CSV table of N, CA and C in Angstrom, one decimal:
chain,number,residue,atom,x,y,z
H,90,UNK,N,-60.4,50.2,-84.2
H,90,UNK,CA,-59.4,50.8,-85.1
H,90,UNK,C,-58.1,50.8,-84.4
H,91,UNK,N,-57.0,50.5,-85.1
H,91,UNK,CA,-55.7,50.5,-84.6
H,91,UNK,C,-55.1,51.9,-84.5
H,92,UNK,N,-54.3,52.1,-83.5
H,92,UNK,CA,-53.6,53.4,-83.3
H,92,UNK,C,-52.2,53.1,-83.2
H,93,UNK,N,-51.4,54.2,-83.4
H,93,UNK,CA,-50.0,54.1,-83.3
H,93,UNK,C,-49.5,55.1,-82.3
H,94,UNK,N,-48.3,54.9,-81.7
H,94,UNK,CA,-47.8,55.9,-80.7
H,94,UNK,C,-48.3,55.6,-79.3
H,95,UNK,N,-47.9,56.6,-78.5
H,95,UNK,CA,-48.3,56.5,-77.1
H,95,UNK,C,-49.7,57.0,-76.8
H,96,UNK,N,-50.3,56.4,-75.9
H,96,UNK,CA,-51.7,56.8,-75.5
H,96,UNK,C,-51.7,57.2,-74.1
H,97,UNK,N,-52.7,58.0,-73.7
H,97,UNK,CA,-52.8,58.4,-72.3
H,97,UNK,C,-53.1,57.1,-71.5
H,98,UNK,N,-52.4,57.0,-70.4
H,98,UNK,CA,-52.6,55.8,-69.5
H,98,UNK,C,-51.8,54.6,-70.0
H,99,UNK,N,-51.0,54.8,-71.0
H,99,UNK,CA,-50.3,53.6,-71.5
H,99,UNK,C,-49.1,53.3,-70.6
H,100,UNK,N,-48.2,52.5,-71.1
H,100,UNK,CA,-47.0,52.1,-70.3
H,100,UNK,C,-46.1,53.2,-70.1
H,101,UNK,N,-45.4,53.3,-69.0
H,101,UNK,CA,-44.5,54.3,-68.8
H,101,UNK,C,-43.1,53.9,-69.3
H,102,UNK,N,-42.2,54.9,-69.3
H,102,UNK,CA,-40.9,54.6,-69.9
H,102,UNK,C,-40.1,53.6,-68.9
H,103,UNK,N,-39.0,53.2,-69.4
H,103,UNK,CA,-38.1,52.2,-68.7
H,103,UNK,C,-37.3,53.1,-67.7
H,104,UNK,N,-37.1,52.5,-66.5
H,104,UNK,CA,-36.3,53.2,-65.5
H,104,UNK,C,-35.5,52.1,-64.7
H,105,UNK,N,-34.4,52.5,-64.1
H,105,UNK,CA,-33.7,51.7,-63.3
H,105,UNK,C,-34.4,51.4,-62.0
H,106,UNK,N,-34.1,50.3,-61.3
H,106,UNK,CA,-34.7,50.1,-60.0
H,106,UNK,C,-34.5,51.3,-59.0
H,107,UNK,N,-35.4,51.5,-58.1
H,107,UNK,CA,-35.4,52.6,-57.2
H,107,UNK,C,-34.1,52.6,-56.4
H,108,UNK,N,-33.5,51.5,-56.1
H,108,UNK,CA,-32.3,51.4,-55.3
H,108,UNK,C,-31.1,52.0,-56.0
H,109,UNK,N,-31.1,52.1,-57.3
H,109,UNK,CA,-30.0,52.7,-58.1
H,109,UNK,C,-30.2,54.2,-58.1
H,110,UNK,N,-29.2,55.0,-57.6
H,110,UNK,CA,-29.4,56.4,-57.4
H,110,UNK,C,-29.2,57.3,-58.6
H,111,UNK,N,-29.4,56.8,-59.8
H,111,UNK,CA,-29.3,57.6,-61.0
H,111,UNK,C,-30.6,57.4,-61.8
H,112,UNK,N,-30.9,58.4,-62.7
H,112,UNK,CA,-32.1,58.4,-63.5
H,112,UNK,C,-31.6,58.8,-64.9
H,113,UNK,N,-31.7,57.9,-65.8
H,113,UNK,CA,-31.4,58.1,-67.2
H,113,UNK,C,-32.6,58.3,-68.0
H,114,UNK,N,-32.7,59.5,-68.7
H,114,UNK,CA,-34.0,59.8,-69.4
H,114,UNK,C,-34.3,58.8,-70.6
H,115,UNK,N,-33.3,58.4,-71.3
H,115,UNK,CA,-33.5,57.5,-72.5
H,115,UNK,C,-32.8,56.2,-72.2
H,116,UNK,N,-33.6,55.3,-71.7
H,116,UNK,CA,-33.1,54.0,-71.3
H,116,UNK,C,-33.8,52.9,-72.0
H,117,UNK,N,-33.2,51.8,-72.4
H,117,UNK,CA,-33.8,50.7,-73.0
H,117,UNK,C,-33.6,49.4,-72.1
H,118,UNK,N,-34.6,48.7,-71.9
H,118,UNK,CA,-34.4,47.4,-71.2
H,118,UNK,C,-34.0,46.3,-72.2
H,119,UNK,N,-33.0,45.6,-71.8
H,119,UNK,CA,-32.5,44.5,-72.7
H,119,UNK,C,-32.9,43.2,-72.0
H,120,UNK,N,-33.2,42.2,-72.9
H,120,UNK,CA,-33.4,40.8,-72.3
H,120,UNK,C,-32.2,40.3,-71.7
H,121,UNK,N,-32.3,39.3,-70.8
H,121,UNK,CA,-31.1,38.8,-70.1
H,121,UNK,C,-30.2,38.2,-71.1
H,122,UNK,N,-30.7,37.5,-72.1
H,122,UNK,CA,-29.9,36.8,-73.1
H,122,UNK,C,-29.1,37.8,-73.9
H,123,UNK,N,-29.8,38.9,-74.4
H,123,UNK,CA,-29.1,39.9,-75.2
H,123,UNK,C,-28.0,40.6,-74.3
H,124,UNK,N,-28.4,41.1,-73.1
H,124,UNK,CA,-27.5,41.8,-72.2
H,124,UNK,C,-26.3,41.0,-71.9
H,125,UNK,N,-26.5,39.7,-71.6
H,125,UNK,CA,-25.3,38.8,-71.3
H,125,UNK,C,-24.4,38.7,-72.5
H,126,UNK,N,-24.9,38.5,-73.7
H,126,UNK,CA,-24.1,38.4,-74.9
H,126,UNK,C,-23.3,39.7,-75.1
H,127,UNK,N,-24.0,40.8,-75.0
H,127,UNK,CA,-23.3,42.1,-75.2
H,127,UNK,C,-22.2,42.3,-74.3
H,128,UNK,N,-22.4,42.1,-73.0
H,128,UNK,CA,-21.3,42.4,-72.0
H,128,UNK,C,-20.2,41.4,-72.0
H,129,UNK,N,-20.5,40.2,-72.5
H,129,UNK,CA,-19.5,39.1,-72.6
H,129,UNK,C,-18.7,39.2,-73.9
H,130,UNK,N,-19.1,40.1,-74.8
H,130,UNK,CA,-18.4,40.2,-76.1
H,130,UNK,C,-17.1,40.9,-75.8
H,131,UNK,N,-16.1,40.5,-76.6
H,131,UNK,CA,-14.7,41.0,-76.5
H,131,UNK,C,-14.7,42.5,-76.7
H,132,UNK,N,-15.6,43.1,-77.4
H,132,UNK,CA,-15.7,44.5,-77.7
H,132,UNK,C,-16.2,45.4,-76.5
H,133,UNK,N,-16.8,44.7,-75.6
H,133,UNK,CA,-17.4,45.4,-74.4
H,133,UNK,C,-16.3,45.6,-73.4
H,134,UNK,N,-16.1,46.8,-72.8
H,134,UNK,CA,-15.1,47.0,-71.8
H,134,UNK,C,-15.8,47.5,-70.5
H,135,UNK,N,-15.4,47.1,-69.4
H,135,UNK,CA,-15.9,47.5,-68.1
H,135,UNK,C,-15.5,48.9,-67.9
H,136,UNK,N,-16.5,49.8,-67.7
H,136,UNK,CA,-16.3,51.2,-67.4
H,136,UNK,C,-16.1,51.4,-65.9
H,137,UNK,N,-17.0,50.8,-65.1
H,137,UNK,CA,-16.9,50.9,-63.7
H,137,UNK,C,-18.0,50.0,-63.0
H,138,UNK,N,-17.7,49.6,-61.8
H,138,UNK,CA,-18.6,48.8,-61.0
H,138,UNK,C,-18.9,49.5,-59.7
H,139,UNK,N,-20.1,49.5,-59.3
H,139,UNK,CA,-20.6,50.2,-58.1
H,139,UNK,C,-21.4,49.3,-57.2
H,140,UNK,N,-21.2,49.4,-55.9
H,140,UNK,CA,-21.8,48.5,-54.9
H,140,UNK,C,-22.6,49.4,-53.9
H,141,UNK,N,-23.8,48.9,-53.5
H,141,UNK,CA,-24.5,49.6,-52.5
H,141,UNK,C,-24.0,49.0,-51.1
H,142,UNK,N,-23.9,49.9,-50.1
H,142,UNK,CA,-23.5,49.5,-48.8
H,142,UNK,C,-24.3,48.2,-48.4
H,143,UNK,N,-23.6,47.3,-47.8
H,143,UNK,CA,-24.2,46.0,-47.4
H,143,UNK,C,-24.2,45.0,-48.5
H,144,UNK,N,-23.7,45.3,-49.6
H,144,UNK,CA,-23.6,44.4,-50.8
H,144,UNK,C,-24.9,43.9,-51.2
H,145,UNK,N,-25.9,44.7,-51.2
H,145,UNK,CA,-27.3,44.4,-51.6
H,145,UNK,C,-27.4,44.5,-53.1
H,146,UNK,N,-27.0,45.6,-53.7
H,146,UNK,CA,-27.1,45.8,-55.1
H,146,UNK,C,-25.7,46.0,-55.8
H,147,UNK,N,-25.6,45.6,-57.0
H,147,UNK,CA,-24.3,45.8,-57.8
H,147,UNK,C,-24.7,46.4,-59.1
H,148,UNK,N,-24.0,47.5,-59.5
H,148,UNK,CA,-24.2,48.1,-60.8
H,148,UNK,C,-22.9,48.0,-61.6
H,149,UNK,N,-22.9,47.4,-62.7
H,149,UNK,CA,-21.8,47.3,-63.6
H,149,UNK,C,-22.1,48.1,-64.9
H,150,UNK,N,-21.2,48.9,-65.3
H,150,UNK,CA,-21.4,49.7,-66.5
H,150,UNK,C,-20.3,49.3,-67.5
H,151,UNK,N,-20.8,49.0,-68.7
H,151,UNK,CA,-19.9,48.5,-69.8
H,151,UNK,C,-20.0,49.5,-71.0
H,152,UNK,N,-18.9,49.8,-71.6
H,152,UNK,CA,-18.9,50.6,-72.9
H,152,UNK,C,-18.9,49.5,-74.0
H,153,UNK,N,-19.9,49.6,-74.8
H,153,UNK,CA,-20.1,48.6,-75.8
H,153,UNK,C,-19.9,49.1,-77.2
H,154,UNK,N,-20.1,50.4,-77.4
H,154,UNK,CA,-19.7,51.1,-78.7
H,154,UNK,C,-19.2,52.5,-78.3
H,155,UNK,N,-18.8,53.3,-79.2
H,155,UNK,CA,-18.3,54.6,-78.9
H,155,UNK,C,-19.3,55.4,-78.2
H,156,UNK,N,-20.6,55.3,-78.5
H,156,UNK,CA,-21.7,56.1,-78.0
H,156,UNK,C,-22.7,55.4,-77.1
H,157,UNK,N,-22.4,54.1,-76.8
H,157,UNK,CA,-23.4,53.3,-76.1
H,157,UNK,C,-22.8,52.6,-74.9
H,158,UNK,N,-23.6,52.5,-73.8
H,158,UNK,CA,-23.2,51.8,-72.6
H,158,UNK,C,-24.3,50.8,-72.3
H,159,UNK,N,-23.9,49.7,-71.6
H,159,UNK,CA,-24.9,48.8,-71.1
H,159,UNK,C,-24.7,48.7,-69.6
H,160,UNK,N,-25.8,48.9,-68.9
H,160,UNK,CA,-25.8,48.8,-67.4
H,160,UNK,C,-26.3,47.4,-67.0
H,161,UNK,N,-25.6,46.7,-66.1
H,161,UNK,CA,-26.0,45.5,-65.6
H,161,UNK,C,-26.3,45.7,-64.1
H,162,UNK,N,-27.5,45.5,-63.7
H,162,UNK,CA,-27.9,45.6,-62.3
H,162,UNK,C,-28.1,44.2,-61.7
H,163,UNK,N,-27.4,43.9,-60.6
H,163,UNK,CA,-27.6,42.7,-59.9
H,163,UNK,C,-28.5,43.0,-58.7
H,164,UNK,N,-29.6,42.3,-58.6
H,164,UNK,CA,-30.5,42.6,-57.4
H,164,UNK,C,-30.0,41.8,-56.2
H,165,UNK,N,-30.6,42.1,-55.0
H,165,UNK,CA,-30.1,41.4,-53.8
H,165,UNK,C,-30.3,39.9,-53.9
H,166,UNK,N,-31.2,39.4,-54.7
H,166,UNK,CA,-31.4,37.9,-54.8
H,166,UNK,C,-30.6,37.3,-55.9
H,167,UNK,N,-29.8,38.1,-56.6
H,167,UNK,CA,-28.9,37.6,-57.6
H,167,UNK,C,-29.4,37.7,-59.1
H,168,UNK,N,-30.6,38.2,-59.3
H,168,UNK,CA,-31.0,38.4,-60.6
H,168,UNK,C,-30.3,39.5,-61.3
H,169,UNK,N,-30.1,39.4,-62.6
H,169,UNK,CA,-29.4,40.4,-63.4
H,169,UNK,C,-30.4,41.0,-64.4
H,170,UNK,N,-30.4,42.3,-64.4
H,170,UNK,CA,-31.2,43.1,-65.4
H,170,UNK,C,-30.2,43.9,-66.2
H,171,UNK,N,-30.5,44.1,-67.5
H,171,UNK,CA,-29.7,44.8,-68.4
H,171,UNK,C,-30.4,46.0,-69.0
H,172,UNK,N,-29.7,47.1,-69.2
H,172,UNK,CA,-30.3,48.3,-69.7
H,172,UNK,C,-29.3,49.0,-70.7
H,173,UNK,N,-29.7,49.5,-71.8
H,173,UNK,CA,-28.9,50.2,-72.7
H,173,UNK,C,-29.1,51.7,-72.6
H,174,UNK,N,-28.0,52.5,-72.8
H,174,UNK,CA,-28.1,53.9,-72.7
H,174,UNK,C,-27.1,54.6,-73.5
H,175,UNK,N,-27.2,55.9,-73.7
H,175,UNK,CA,-26.2,56.6,-74.5
H,175,UNK,C,-25.1,57.0,-73.5
H,176,UNK,N,-23.9,57.0,-74.0
H,176,UNK,CA,-22.7,57.3,-73.2
H,176,UNK,C,-22.8,58.8,-72.7
H,177,UNK,N,-23.3,59.7,-73.5
H,177,UNK,CA,-23.5,61.1,-73.1
H,177,UNK,C,-24.5,61.2,-71.9
H,178,UNK,N,-25.6,60.5,-72.0
H,178,UNK,CA,-26.5,60.5,-70.9
H,178,UNK,C,-25.9,60.0,-69.6
H,179,UNK,N,-25.1,58.9,-69.7
H,179,UNK,CA,-24.4,58.4,-68.5
H,179,UNK,C,-23.5,59.4,-67.9
H,180,UNK,N,-22.7,60.0,-68.7
H,180,UNK,CA,-21.7,61.0,-68.2
H,180,UNK,C,-22.4,62.1,-67.4
H,181,UNK,N,-23.6,62.5,-67.8
H,181,UNK,CA,-24.3,63.6,-67.1
H,181,UNK,C,-24.8,63.1,-65.7
H,182,UNK,N,-25.0,61.8,-65.5
H,182,UNK,CA,-25.5,61.4,-64.2
H,182,UNK,C,-24.4,60.7,-63.3
H,183,UNK,N,-23.2,60.5,-63.8
H,183,UNK,CA,-22.2,59.9,-63.0
H,183,UNK,C,-21.8,60.7,-61.7
H,184,UNK,N,-21.9,62.1,-61.8
H,184,UNK,CA,-21.6,62.8,-60.5
H,184,UNK,C,-22.7,62.4,-59.4
H,185,UNK,N,-23.9,62.2,-59.8
H,185,UNK,CA,-24.9,61.8,-58.8
H,185,UNK,C,-24.6,60.4,-58.2
H,186,UNK,N,-24.1,59.5,-59.0
H,186,UNK,CA,-23.7,58.2,-58.5
H,186,UNK,C,-22.4,58.3,-57.6
H,187,UNK,N,-21.5,59.1,-58.0
H,187,UNK,CA,-20.3,59.3,-57.2
H,187,UNK,C,-20.6,59.9,-55.8
H,188,UNK,N,-21.6,60.8,-55.8
H,188,UNK,CA,-21.9,61.4,-54.5
H,188,UNK,C,-23.0,60.7,-53.7
H,189,UNK,N,-23.5,59.6,-54.2
H,189,UNK,CA,-24.5,58.9,-53.5
H,189,UNK,C,-23.9,58.3,-52.2
H,190,UNK,N,-24.5,58.6,-51.0
H,190,UNK,CA,-23.9,58.2,-49.8
H,190,UNK,C,-23.8,56.6,-49.6
H,191,UNK,N,-24.7,55.9,-50.1
H,191,UNK,CA,-24.8,54.5,-49.9
H,191,UNK,C,-24.1,53.6,-51.0
H,192,UNK,N,-23.5,54.3,-52.0
H,192,UNK,CA,-22.9,53.6,-53.1
H,192,UNK,C,-21.4,54.0,-53.2
H,193,UNK,N,-20.6,53.0,-53.5
H,193,UNK,CA,-19.2,53.2,-53.7
H,193,UNK,C,-18.7,52.4,-54.9
H,194,UNK,N,-17.6,53.0,-55.5
H,194,UNK,CA,-17.0,52.4,-56.7
H,194,UNK,C,-16.1,51.2,-56.2
H,195,UNK,N,-16.2,50.1,-56.9
H,195,UNK,CA,-15.3,49.0,-56.6
H,195,UNK,C,-14.0,49.2,-57.4
H,196,UNK,N,-12.9,48.7,-56.9
H,196,UNK,CA,-11.6,48.9,-57.6
H,196,UNK,C,-11.4,47.8,-58.6
């Protein structure tokens, strides 16, 4: 019999890689193709870029609509992962990113 919804022991929610010092409760993973198109769109504006000490990880945050942001995470080996989140959720975790000792904002 088919069931709908979440089941015990099912897949967990989407989260950013452990190296990124923020945790967004409602996060969506985007495919590379969709994420690339969204951030390359003329309507997307760069909100901020953050780098981990030693240039291992790079986090770029783009405003794509009034209420939506896309986060692009570049891994140490150069792979890019994309995540969608609410602007309001991002604003609540930005202080954690700003105070993270191993991360700094790029100019």
